[in-house]
């Protein structure tokens, strides 16, 4: 017999990871499968829903074959990615449209020109940007109508978590949680329900959308033929909110940054939905259902940075500068600085605090003496510089002087990045022992509902720091150099903006 554990299903942008999390916080075994990225047109990014589900089945069974059945299951997912499927047959209507996809940029521009931006901001806490799910959903509906002559009555629209949940329960449950719903541009974060008003504006009927249930609560149990049955599914959260939970950022003012394909800075702002703030998103962090049935909802400020780790992949796959992502830090350390080279990785536009879908990637400051090492360092610096812009917007919006940033994600293993980050922010950066905080948060949410962990205080006691990165002293030459670097970065960002006047 193994110790009781919670199974976390983490359906990310490039693959699915299942892992076991034990009650004492020990990291259990994990299984991972990549799935295919499709780029059918410039600016389009797609996934095959059936391939995602197949990866879930494979990784799920590898863990349960080792450990037996978990106490419960938590799901976390790439949030704004959407798909349509038939609620009766399970047939998916085309591929899923990924959060990075920009095909609806002109639709968002049109909605803004019609005066809907303030409406979207006040109701959803978001901005009019193709990043979010609503205009993607409307695009799918139009594509299905054009292909079939009409939209089937049983067509259902959802994010990847709802697709996985539907399959796990063999079509019995059509649901998501508020952290995912709040990323659709169709969810009223103050009322905590789908918005009929924005449904009409965007063109996505509420009847096509799934039920919204608390992030930590009952979602049904497994009944799919390919998997063990009867396991409770008791936690769902979008990947970045799950990481905030997994980093034990339970008090207002606590913040984390996940360095993944993109980077996402979230700060807990408590249980009162605040007014919108320029350059930032307001989102539901999570909702917890107590044993007496009461629900507590926590909100967060978010800064979404579209490209960080994806820029490392570009160096590897697009330019061939490195053979593996792990080589970038050692290459960057071969030079003392960036040699005047700056990389603005706006491959999918710019997110917070600029929100410019027409920005494009650019490299500035090249000379005959520039080397691949300078470019590698410039890419690492771009991660820290974009995060500084995001954190500054949060400081301005909240009036809170953050003292620490907790970090996770693949790139957080780079000490060079975190040294640069601490200096750019002028505050401590702390890396946890368990860096897979997205799946950890999903497990915590699920286990909290089932009593595996009694309180968030018990969860926080399991959080452990591996490394601390301190900034250089204010007024030191090193901090002056960091500020000068940031000043030049802002010049580079400005030159990359509004490059593409239209999307094709």
Short mmCIF file of C-alpha atoms in Angstrom, two decimals:
data_model
loop_
_atom_site.label_atom_id
_atom_site.label_comp_id
_atom_site.label_asym_id
_atom_site.label_seq_id
_atom_site.Cartn_x
_atom_site.Cartn_y
_atom_site.Cartn_z
CA UNK A 1 0.00 0.00 0.00
CA UNK A 2 1.29 3.46 -0.87
CA UNK A 3 0.50 6.55 1.18
CA UNK A 4 -2.71 8.37 0.20
CA UNK A 5 -2.18 10.86 -2.59
CA UNK A 6 -3.98 13.32 -4.82
CA UNK A 7 -3.63 13.05 -8.60
CA UNK A 8 -3.11 16.31 -10.48
CA UNK A 9 -3.79 16.51 -14.22
CA UNK A 10 -1.92 19.46 -15.73
CA UNK A 11 -2.91 20.06 -19.36
CA UNK A 12 -0.45 22.74 -20.47
CA UNK A 13 0.35 24.42 -23.75
CA UNK A 14 2.80 21.83 -25.02
CA UNK A 15 1.83 18.65 -23.17
CA UNK A 16 -0.01 16.89 -20.36
CA UNK A 17 1.58 16.04 -17.03
CA UNK A 18 -0.01 13.85 -14.36
CA UNK A 19 1.61 13.70 -10.95
CA UNK A 20 0.96 12.40 -7.49
CA UNK A 21 1.03 14.76 -4.50
CA UNK A 22 1.23 13.23 -1.02
CA UNK A 23 -0.46 14.77 2.01
CA UNK A 24 2.85 15.83 3.61
CA UNK A 25 3.87 17.75 0.47
CA UNK A 26 6.30 15.15 -0.82
CA UNK A 27 6.65 15.18 -4.58
CA UNK A 28 5.35 11.95 -6.05
CA UNK A 29 6.01 10.35 -9.42
CA UNK A 30 4.96 12.15 -12.59
CA UNK A 31 4.29 11.24 -16.19
CA UNK A 32 4.43 13.61 -19.18
CA UNK A 33 3.41 13.46 -22.84
CA UNK A 34 3.86 16.20 -25.41
CA UNK A 35 1.21 16.85 -28.03
CA UNK A 36 1.38 18.46 -31.46
CA UNK A 37 1.39 22.21 -32.08
CA UNK A 38 -0.36 23.23 -35.31
CA UNK A 39 0.36 26.54 -37.07
CA UNK A 40 -1.95 26.50 -40.12
CA UNK A 41 -1.59 30.25 -40.86
CA UNK A 42 0.55 33.12 -39.54
CA UNK A 43 -0.71 34.03 -36.10
CA UNK A 44 -2.82 30.85 -35.75
CA UNK A 45 -2.06 28.20 -33.11
CA UNK A 46 -4.12 25.03 -32.70
CA UNK A 47 -4.22 21.74 -30.77
CA UNK A 48 -5.98 18.45 -31.44
CA UNK A 49 -8.49 17.86 -28.59
CA UNK A 50 -8.40 14.09 -29.05
CA UNK A 51 -4.61 14.08 -28.81
CA UNK A 52 -4.85 16.02 -25.53
CA UNK A 53 -7.32 13.51 -24.13
CA UNK A 54 -5.13 10.61 -25.25
CA UNK A 55 -2.20 12.18 -23.39
CA UNK A 56 -4.40 12.46 -20.27
CA UNK A 57 -5.31 8.77 -20.44
CA UNK A 58 -1.70 7.65 -20.94
CA UNK A 59 -0.21 9.75 -18.15
CA UNK A 60 -3.10 9.06 -15.76
CA UNK A 61 -2.70 5.31 -16.13
CA UNK A 62 1.08 5.43 -15.71
CA UNK A 63 0.62 6.99 -12.26
CA UNK A 64 -2.24 4.76 -11.10
CA UNK A 65 -0.42 1.66 -12.34
CA UNK A 66 2.44 2.62 -9.99
CA UNK A 67 0.54 3.86 -6.95
CA UNK A 68 -3.01 2.62 -7.15
CA UNK A 69 -6.02 4.93 -6.92
CA UNK A 70 -5.79 8.50 -5.60
CA UNK A 71 -8.01 10.06 -2.95
CA UNK A 72 -9.24 12.56 -5.52
CA UNK A 73 -8.30 14.37 -8.75
CA UNK A 74 -7.47 18.00 -9.46
CA UNK A 75 -7.35 19.49 -12.97
CA UNK A 76 -5.41 22.51 -14.19
CA UNK A 77 -5.13 23.74 -17.74
CA UNK A 78 -4.03 26.29 -20.31
CA UNK A 79 -6.80 28.74 -19.64
CA UNK A 80 -7.98 30.68 -22.70
CA UNK A 81 -7.62 27.79 -25.14
CA UNK A 82 -11.11 26.79 -26.34
CA UNK A 83 -12.82 24.09 -28.36
CA UNK A 84 -16.28 22.92 -29.39
CA UNK A 85 -17.63 19.40 -29.12
CA UNK A 86 -20.90 17.54 -29.30
CA UNK A 87 -22.26 16.97 -25.81
CA UNK A 88 -23.92 13.71 -26.89
CA UNK A 89 -21.34 12.06 -29.15
CA UNK A 90 -18.12 13.69 -27.91
CA UNK A 91 -17.13 14.61 -31.48
CA UNK A 92 -14.88 17.69 -31.49
CA UNK A 93 -15.65 20.35 -34.10
CA UNK A 94 -12.21 21.03 -35.53
CA UNK A 95 -9.15 21.77 -33.48
CA UNK A 96 -8.85 23.75 -30.26
CA UNK A 97 -7.83 27.39 -30.69
CA UNK A 98 -4.88 28.08 -28.38
CA UNK A 99 -4.51 31.11 -26.11
CA UNK A 100 -1.58 32.35 -28.23
CA UNK A 101 -3.74 32.48 -31.36
CA UNK A 102 -4.25 35.98 -32.87
CA UNK A 103 -6.85 35.29 -35.58
CA UNK A 104 -9.51 37.45 -33.92
CA UNK A 105 -7.36 40.58 -33.49
CA UNK A 106 -9.41 42.56 -36.01
CA UNK A 107 -12.67 41.48 -34.36
CA UNK A 108 -11.36 42.83 -31.06
CA UNK A 109 -10.33 46.08 -32.75
CA UNK A 110 -13.82 46.39 -34.24
CA UNK A 111 -15.49 45.81 -30.88
CA UNK A 112 -13.25 48.46 -29.35
CA UNK A 113 -14.10 50.94 -32.14
CA UNK A 114 -17.78 50.29 -31.39
CA UNK A 115 -17.22 51.42 -27.81
CA UNK A 116 -17.27 48.09 -25.97
CA UNK A 117 -13.88 48.30 -24.24
CA UNK A 118 -15.12 49.98 -21.03
CA UNK A 119 -18.03 47.54 -20.92
CA UNK A 120 -15.69 44.54 -21.17
CA UNK A 121 -13.29 46.02 -18.61
CA UNK A 122 -15.95 46.79 -16.02
CA UNK A 123 -17.75 43.44 -16.27
CA UNK A 124 -14.89 40.99 -16.82
CA UNK A 125 -11.74 42.74 -15.58
CA UNK A 126 -10.13 41.94 -18.95
CA UNK A 127 -9.29 43.89 -22.08
CA UNK A 128 -10.44 43.44 -25.67
CA UNK A 129 -7.70 41.17 -26.92
CA UNK A 130 -7.67 37.99 -29.05
CA UNK A 131 -5.83 36.30 -26.18
CA UNK A 132 -9.14 35.72 -24.38
CA UNK A 133 -11.64 33.02 -25.22
CA UNK A 134 -14.82 34.89 -26.18
CA UNK A 135 -13.93 35.98 -29.70
CA UNK A 136 -12.30 32.59 -30.32
CA UNK A 137 -15.62 30.94 -29.40
CA UNK A 138 -17.50 33.24 -31.76
CA UNK A 139 -15.03 32.36 -34.52
CA UNK A 140 -15.62 28.64 -33.95
CA UNK A 141 -19.39 29.08 -34.15
CA UNK A 142 -19.09 30.93 -37.46
CA UNK A 143 -16.67 28.34 -38.84
CA UNK A 144 -19.01 25.47 -37.93
CA UNK A 145 -21.99 27.34 -39.41
CA UNK A 146 -20.06 27.96 -42.65
CA UNK A 147 -18.95 24.32 -42.85
CA UNK A 148 -22.26 22.65 -41.93
CA UNK A 149 -24.88 25.24 -42.83
CA UNK A 150 -25.98 25.59 -39.20
CA UNK A 151 -24.66 25.14 -35.68
CA UNK A 152 -25.66 21.73 -34.25
CA UNK A 153 -28.03 21.93 -31.30
CA UNK A 154 -25.72 19.82 -29.14
CA UNK A 155 -22.56 21.86 -29.77
CA UNK A 156 -20.88 22.80 -26.48
CA UNK A 157 -18.12 25.40 -26.02
CA UNK A 158 -15.53 25.08 -23.30
CA UNK A 159 -11.98 25.42 -22.13
CA UNK A 160 -9.61 22.45 -21.92
CA UNK A 161 -10.48 21.69 -18.29
CA UNK A 162 -14.15 21.24 -19.20
CA UNK A 163 -13.19 18.95 -22.10
CA UNK A 164 -11.10 16.77 -19.78
CA UNK A 165 -13.82 16.77 -17.12
CA UNK A 166 -16.47 15.82 -19.69
CA UNK A 167 -14.34 12.88 -20.83
CA UNK A 168 -13.41 11.77 -17.31
CA UNK A 169 -17.10 11.62 -16.39
CA UNK A 170 -18.08 10.03 -19.71
CA UNK A 171 -20.21 12.99 -20.69
CA UNK A 172 -22.02 13.35 -17.36
CA UNK A 173 -20.61 16.72 -16.27
CA UNK A 174 -20.34 19.96 -18.30
CA UNK A 175 -18.56 22.35 -15.95
CA UNK A 176 -15.64 24.67 -15.33
CA UNK A 177 -14.55 26.84 -12.41
CA UNK A 178 -14.55 30.65 -11.98
CA UNK A 179 -10.80 31.00 -12.57
CA UNK A 180 -11.23 29.60 -16.09
CA UNK A 181 -14.61 31.25 -16.71
CA UNK A 182 -13.12 34.64 -15.81
CA UNK A 183 -10.70 34.32 -18.77
CA UNK A 184 -13.39 34.01 -21.43
CA UNK A 185 -14.42 37.69 -21.68
CA UNK A 186 -17.97 36.42 -21.06
CA UNK A 187 -17.99 36.11 -17.24
CA UNK A 188 -19.15 38.80 -14.80
CA UNK A 189 -16.49 38.59 -12.09
CA UNK A 190 -18.50 40.71 -9.66
CA UNK A 191 -21.71 38.70 -10.00
CA UNK A 192 -19.74 35.47 -10.54
CA UNK A 193 -21.94 34.31 -13.42
CA UNK A 194 -22.05 34.34 -17.22
CA UNK A 195 -22.90 37.78 -18.61
CA UNK A 196 -25.95 37.90 -20.91
CA UNK A 197 -24.85 41.40 -21.89
CA UNK A 198 -21.44 40.33 -23.17
CA UNK A 199 -22.86 37.14 -24.65
CA UNK A 200 -24.89 39.37 -26.98
CA UNK A 201 -21.93 41.66 -27.74
CA UNK A 202 -19.47 38.87 -28.57
CA UNK A 203 -22.02 36.58 -30.22
CA UNK A 204 -21.69 33.51 -28.01
CA UNK A 205 -24.99 32.26 -26.53
CA UNK A 206 -24.83 31.45 -22.81
CA UNK A 207 -26.72 28.23 -23.65
CA UNK A 208 -23.53 26.98 -25.36
CA UNK A 209 -21.42 27.49 -22.22
CA UNK A 210 -20.75 25.09 -19.37
CA UNK A 211 -21.83 25.34 -15.74
CA UNK A 212 -19.51 27.23 -13.36
CA UNK A 213 -18.75 25.49 -10.04
CA UNK A 214 -16.36 26.38 -7.16
CA UNK A 215 -12.66 25.69 -7.81
CA UNK A 216 -12.52 23.46 -4.73
CA UNK A 217 -15.67 21.36 -4.59
CA UNK A 218 -17.49 18.46 -6.18
CA UNK A 219 -17.24 18.01 -9.96
CA UNK A 220 -18.30 14.38 -10.23
CA UNK A 221 -16.28 11.18 -10.43
CA UNK A 222 -14.47 9.17 -13.08
CA UNK A 223 -16.57 6.84 -15.23
CA UNK A 224 -14.62 6.60 -18.50
CA UNK A 225 -14.04 3.08 -19.81
CA UNK A 226 -10.30 3.64 -20.30
CA UNK A 227 -9.66 4.68 -16.67
CA UNK A 228 -10.35 3.52 -13.13
CA UNK A 229 -13.86 4.57 -12.15
CA UNK A 230 -15.36 6.17 -9.06
CA UNK A 231 -12.51 8.58 -8.24
CA UNK A 232 -13.84 11.98 -7.05
CA UNK A 233 -12.89 15.02 -9.11
CA UNK A 234 -12.81 17.87 -6.58
CA UNK A 235 -10.58 20.66 -7.87
CA UNK A 236 -10.23 22.73 -11.05
CA UNK A 237 -8.31 25.94 -11.69
CA UNK A 238 -6.64 27.65 -14.62
CA UNK A 239 -2.91 27.07 -14.64
CA UNK A 240 -1.80 30.48 -13.36
CA UNK A 241 -4.34 30.66 -10.57
CA UNK A 242 -3.41 27.10 -9.63
CA UNK A 243 0.24 28.19 -9.44
CA UNK A 244 -0.71 31.09 -7.14
CA UNK A 245 -2.49 28.56 -4.89
CA UNK A 246 0.42 26.13 -5.15
CA UNK A 247 2.82 28.90 -4.09
CA UNK A 248 0.70 29.36 -0.94
CA UNK A 249 -0.01 32.99 -1.78
CA UNK A 250 -3.09 33.02 0.44
CA UNK A 251 -2.78 36.56 1.85
CA UNK A 252 -3.45 39.81 -0.04
CA UNK A 253 -0.23 41.28 -1.42
CA UNK A 254 1.51 37.93 -1.98
CA UNK A 255 2.63 37.44 -5.60
CA UNK A 256 4.12 34.83 -7.90
CA UNK A 257 5.51 34.65 -11.42
CA UNK A 258 5.43 31.51 -13.54
CA UNK A 259 8.08 31.45 -16.28
CA UNK A 260 6.56 29.10 -18.82
CA UNK A 261 5.84 29.46 -22.53
CA UNK A 262 4.76 32.92 -21.47
CA UNK A 263 5.05 34.45 -18.01
CA UNK A 264 2.18 35.27 -15.72
CA UNK A 265 2.47 37.46 -12.66
CA UNK A 266 -0.44 37.18 -10.20
CA UNK A 267 -0.97 39.01 -6.93
CA UNK A 268 -3.60 38.04 -4.37
CA UNK A 269 -5.85 41.08 -3.75
CA UNK A 270 -8.37 39.53 -1.36
CA UNK A 271 -12.09 38.80 -1.48
CA UNK A 272 -13.34 42.16 -2.74
CA UNK A 273 -13.54 42.66 -6.49
CA UNK A 274 -11.62 45.93 -7.13
CA UNK A 275 -12.15 48.57 -9.82
CA UNK A 276 -10.28 47.91 -13.08
CA UNK A 277 -6.71 49.16 -13.32
CA UNK A 278 -4.91 50.30 -16.46
CA UNK A 279 -2.47 47.78 -17.90
CA UNK A 280 -3.60 44.95 -15.62
CA UNK A 281 -6.22 42.26 -15.62
CA UNK A 282 -8.50 41.52 -12.70
CA UNK A 283 -9.33 37.85 -12.45
CA UNK A 284 -10.88 35.31 -10.13
CA UNK A 285 -8.04 33.54 -8.38
CA UNK A 286 -10.15 30.71 -6.93
CA UNK A 287 -13.37 29.96 -5.09
CA UNK A 288 -13.48 27.60 -2.11
CA UNK A 289 -16.61 25.79 -0.99
CA UNK A 290 -16.75 25.22 2.77
CA UNK A 291 -18.38 22.12 4.30
CA UNK A 292 -21.46 24.21 5.16
CA UNK A 293 -21.87 25.10 1.48
CA UNK A 294 -20.72 28.73 1.70
CA UNK A 295 -18.36 29.89 -1.05
CA UNK A 296 -15.44 32.29 -0.64
CA UNK A 297 -14.01 33.88 -3.78
CA UNK A 298 -10.51 35.36 -3.94
CA UNK A 299 -9.45 37.82 -6.65
CA UNK A 300 -6.08 38.60 -8.19
CA UNK A 301 -4.38 41.20 -10.30
CA UNK A 302 -2.69 39.58 -13.27
CA UNK A 303 -0.08 40.69 -15.75
CA UNK A 304 0.10 38.39 -18.76
CA UNK A 305 3.39 38.23 -20.67
CA UNK A 306 2.85 36.28 -23.86
CA UNK A 307 6.38 35.13 -24.69
CA UNK A 308 9.24 34.20 -22.37
CA UNK A 309 10.10 30.49 -22.56
CA UNK A 310 8.79 30.48 -26.14
CA UNK A 311 11.66 32.83 -27.01
CA UNK A 312 14.11 30.19 -25.76
CA UNK A 313 12.36 27.65 -28.00
CA UNK A 314 12.76 30.11 -30.88
CA UNK A 315 16.52 30.26 -30.27
CA UNK A 316 16.56 26.45 -30.28
CA UNK A 317 14.13 25.55 -33.05
CA UNK A 318 13.95 28.68 -35.18
CA UNK A 319 17.56 29.86 -35.18
CA UNK A 320 19.49 26.76 -34.08
CA UNK A 321 21.55 28.87 -31.67
CA UNK A 322 21.23 26.22 -28.96
CA UNK A 323 20.52 22.50 -29.19
CA UNK A 324 18.46 22.29 -26.00
CA UNK A 325 16.75 24.89 -23.83
CA UNK A 326 18.98 23.99 -20.90
CA UNK A 327 22.01 25.40 -22.76
CA UNK A 328 20.85 29.01 -22.81
CA UNK A 329 22.12 29.97 -19.35
CA UNK A 330 25.62 28.59 -19.84
CA UNK A 331 25.84 30.30 -23.24
CA UNK A 332 24.65 33.63 -21.81
CA UNK A 333 27.21 33.42 -18.99
CA UNK A 334 30.07 33.44 -21.51
CA UNK A 335 29.59 37.19 -21.94
CA UNK A 336 29.58 39.84 -19.16
CA UNK A 337 26.57 41.70 -20.54
CA UNK A 338 24.30 41.85 -23.58
CA UNK A 339 26.75 43.82 -25.70
CA UNK A 340 24.03 46.37 -26.42
CA UNK A 341 21.65 43.72 -27.85
CA UNK A 342 17.97 43.81 -26.82
CA UNK A 343 15.31 41.30 -27.81
CA UNK A 344 11.62 42.22 -27.61
CA UNK A 345 9.90 38.82 -28.03
CA UNK A 346 6.53 40.19 -29.19
CA UNK A 347 5.91 37.17 -31.43
CA UNK A 348 2.22 37.17 -30.44
CA UNK A 349 1.90 40.87 -29.71
CA UNK A 350 2.55 42.41 -26.30
CA UNK A 351 0.53 41.66 -23.19
CA UNK A 352 0.62 43.57 -19.89
CA UNK A 353 0.97 46.45 -19.44
CA UNK A 354 0.96 47.39 -23.16
CA UNK A 355 -1.83 45.23 -24.63
CA UNK A 356 -0.72 45.76 -28.21
CA UNK A 357 -1.77 42.86 -30.50
CA UNK A 358 0.03 44.55 -33.42
CA UNK A 359 3.49 44.61 -31.81
CA UNK A 360 6.00 42.19 -33.32
CA UNK A 361 9.25 40.62 -32.19
CA UNK A 362 12.40 42.60 -32.78
CA UNK A 363 16.12 42.54 -32.01
CA UNK A 364 17.89 45.86 -31.56
CA UNK A 365 21.46 46.99 -31.09
CA UNK A 366 23.20 44.45 -33.34
CA UNK A 367 26.75 45.21 -34.39
CA UNK A 368 29.39 43.18 -36.19
CA UNK A 369 30.65 42.15 -32.76
CA UNK A 370 27.30 40.71 -31.65
CA UNK A 371 27.37 36.97 -30.99
CA UNK A 372 24.87 34.24 -30.28
CA UNK A 373 25.83 34.57 -26.60
CA UNK A 374 24.73 38.21 -26.59
CA UNK A 375 21.40 37.23 -28.13
CA UNK A 376 20.96 34.44 -25.56
CA UNK A 377 21.59 36.89 -22.74
CA UNK A 378 19.20 39.41 -24.30
CA UNK A 379 16.45 36.77 -24.35
CA UNK A 380 17.01 35.94 -20.66
CA UNK A 381 17.01 39.64 -19.80
CA UNK A 382 13.76 40.14 -21.70
CA UNK A 383 12.05 37.76 -19.26
CA UNK A 384 13.15 39.83 -16.27
CA UNK A 385 12.49 43.18 -17.95
CA UNK A 386 8.95 42.27 -18.97
CA UNK A 387 8.31 41.10 -15.40
CA UNK A 388 9.58 44.43 -14.03
CA UNK A 389 7.07 46.28 -16.20
CA UNK A 390 4.29 44.01 -14.93
CA UNK A 391 5.21 44.30 -11.24
CA UNK A 392 5.47 48.08 -11.50
CA UNK A 393 1.93 48.22 -12.87
CA UNK A 394 0.77 46.12 -9.90
CA UNK A 395 2.55 48.36 -7.41
CA UNK A 396 0.91 51.41 -8.94
CA UNK A 397 -2.55 49.81 -9.04
CA UNK A 398 -2.59 48.30 -5.56
CA UNK A 399 -0.61 50.88 -3.65
CA UNK A 400 1.21 47.92 -2.14
CA UNK A 401 4.99 47.72 -2.04
CA UNK A 402 5.69 44.06 -2.67
CA UNK A 403 8.66 42.68 -0.76
CA UNK A 404 8.99 39.25 -2.36
CA UNK A 405 8.20 37.46 -5.60
CA UNK A 406 7.78 33.68 -5.57
CA UNK A 407 8.77 32.06 -8.87
CA UNK A 408 8.21 28.77 -10.64
CA UNK A 409 8.05 27.29 -14.13
CA UNK A 410 10.75 25.87 -16.36
CA UNK A 411 12.95 28.96 -16.69
CA UNK A 412 13.01 29.53 -12.92
CA UNK A 413 15.84 26.97 -12.70
CA UNK A 414 18.16 29.63 -14.18
CA UNK A 415 20.04 31.39 -11.38
CA UNK A 416 21.21 34.03 -13.85
CA UNK A 417 17.61 34.94 -14.67
CA UNK A 418 16.62 35.21 -11.01
CA UNK A 419 19.70 37.29 -10.14
CA UNK A 420 18.77 39.71 -12.94
CA UNK A 421 15.13 39.61 -11.82
CA UNK A 422 15.92 40.56 -8.22
CA UNK A 423 18.00 43.53 -9.36
CA UNK A 424 15.37 44.68 -11.85
CA UNK A 425 12.62 44.52 -9.21
CA UNK A 426 14.66 45.72 -6.29
CA UNK A 427 13.17 43.00 -4.10
CA UNK A 428 13.68 39.40 -3.03
CA UNK A 429 12.96 36.57 -5.42
CA UNK A 430 12.32 33.17 -3.87
CA UNK A 431 12.26 29.78 -5.62
CA UNK A 432 10.45 26.84 -3.96
CA UNK A 433 11.67 23.31 -3.58
CA UNK A 434 8.70 22.03 -5.59
CA UNK A 435 8.75 24.03 -8.82
CA UNK A 436 5.74 22.30 -10.40
CA UNK A 437 3.42 24.62 -8.53
CA UNK A 438 0.68 24.56 -11.19
CA UNK A 439 -0.05 20.88 -10.67
CA UNK A 440 0.63 21.28 -6.94
CA UNK A 441 -2.08 23.95 -6.74
CA UNK A 442 -4.58 21.73 -8.55
CA UNK A 443 -3.84 18.94 -6.08
CA UNK A 444 -4.18 21.30 -3.10
CA UNK A 445 -7.57 22.56 -4.32
CA UNK A 446 -8.84 19.02 -4.82
CA UNK A 447 -7.43 17.72 -1.54
CA UNK A 448 -8.76 20.67 0.43
CA UNK A 449 -12.29 19.74 -0.65
CA UNK A 450 -11.81 16.11 0.45
CA UNK A 451 -10.08 16.82 3.77
CA UNK A 452 -6.62 15.66 2.66
CA UNK A 453 -5.56 19.11 3.92
CA UNK A 454 -7.84 20.66 6.52
CA UNK A 455 -7.00 24.34 5.94
CA UNK A 456 -4.91 26.62 3.76
CA UNK A 457 -2.65 27.14 6.79
CA UNK A 458 -1.81 23.44 6.67
CA UNK A 459 -1.04 23.76 2.96
CA UNK A 460 1.16 26.82 3.58
CA UNK A 461 3.17 24.84 6.14
CA UNK A 462 4.16 22.44 3.34
CA UNK A 463 5.62 25.23 1.17
CA UNK A 464 9.43 25.24 1.32
CA UNK A 465 12.00 27.60 -0.18
CA UNK A 466 14.97 26.24 -2.11
CA UNK A 467 16.80 29.45 -3.01
CA UNK A 468 16.64 33.17 -2.23
CA UNK A 469 17.93 35.89 -4.59
CA UNK A 470 18.58 39.29 -3.06
CA UNK A 471 18.77 42.55 -5.05
CA UNK A 472 21.83 44.77 -5.01
CA UNK A 473 21.64 47.67 -2.59
CA UNK A 474 19.76 50.84 -3.62
CA UNK A 475 22.21 53.43 -4.90
CA UNK A 476 24.84 50.85 -5.80
CA UNK A 477 26.48 50.92 -9.25
CA UNK A 478 24.85 47.56 -10.02
CA UNK A 479 21.37 48.90 -9.35
CA UNK A 480 22.12 51.95 -11.48
CA UNK A 481 23.16 49.61 -14.30
CA UNK A 482 19.92 47.68 -13.88
CA UNK A 483 17.89 50.88 -14.18
CA UNK A 484 19.84 51.93 -17.26
CA UNK A 485 19.20 48.53 -18.82
CA UNK A 486 15.50 48.95 -18.20
CA UNK A 487 15.50 52.43 -19.72
CA UNK A 488 16.99 51.14 -22.97
CA UNK A 489 14.54 48.22 -22.90
CA UNK A 490 11.61 50.65 -22.86
CA UNK A 491 13.03 52.34 -25.98
CA UNK A 492 13.19 48.95 -27.70
CA UNK A 493 9.61 48.10 -26.69
CA UNK A 494 8.34 51.37 -28.13
CA UNK A 495 9.96 50.62 -31.48
CA UNK A 496 8.36 47.17 -31.64
CA UNK A 497 4.84 48.43 -31.07
CA UNK A 498 2.11 48.80 -33.72
CA UNK A 499 4.34 47.08 -36.28
CA UNK A 500 1.59 45.00 -37.90
CA UNK A 501 -1.22 47.30 -38.95
CA UNK A 502 -3.51 44.33 -39.66
CA UNK A 503 -3.68 40.59 -39.10
CA UNK A 504 -3.81 38.20 -42.03
#
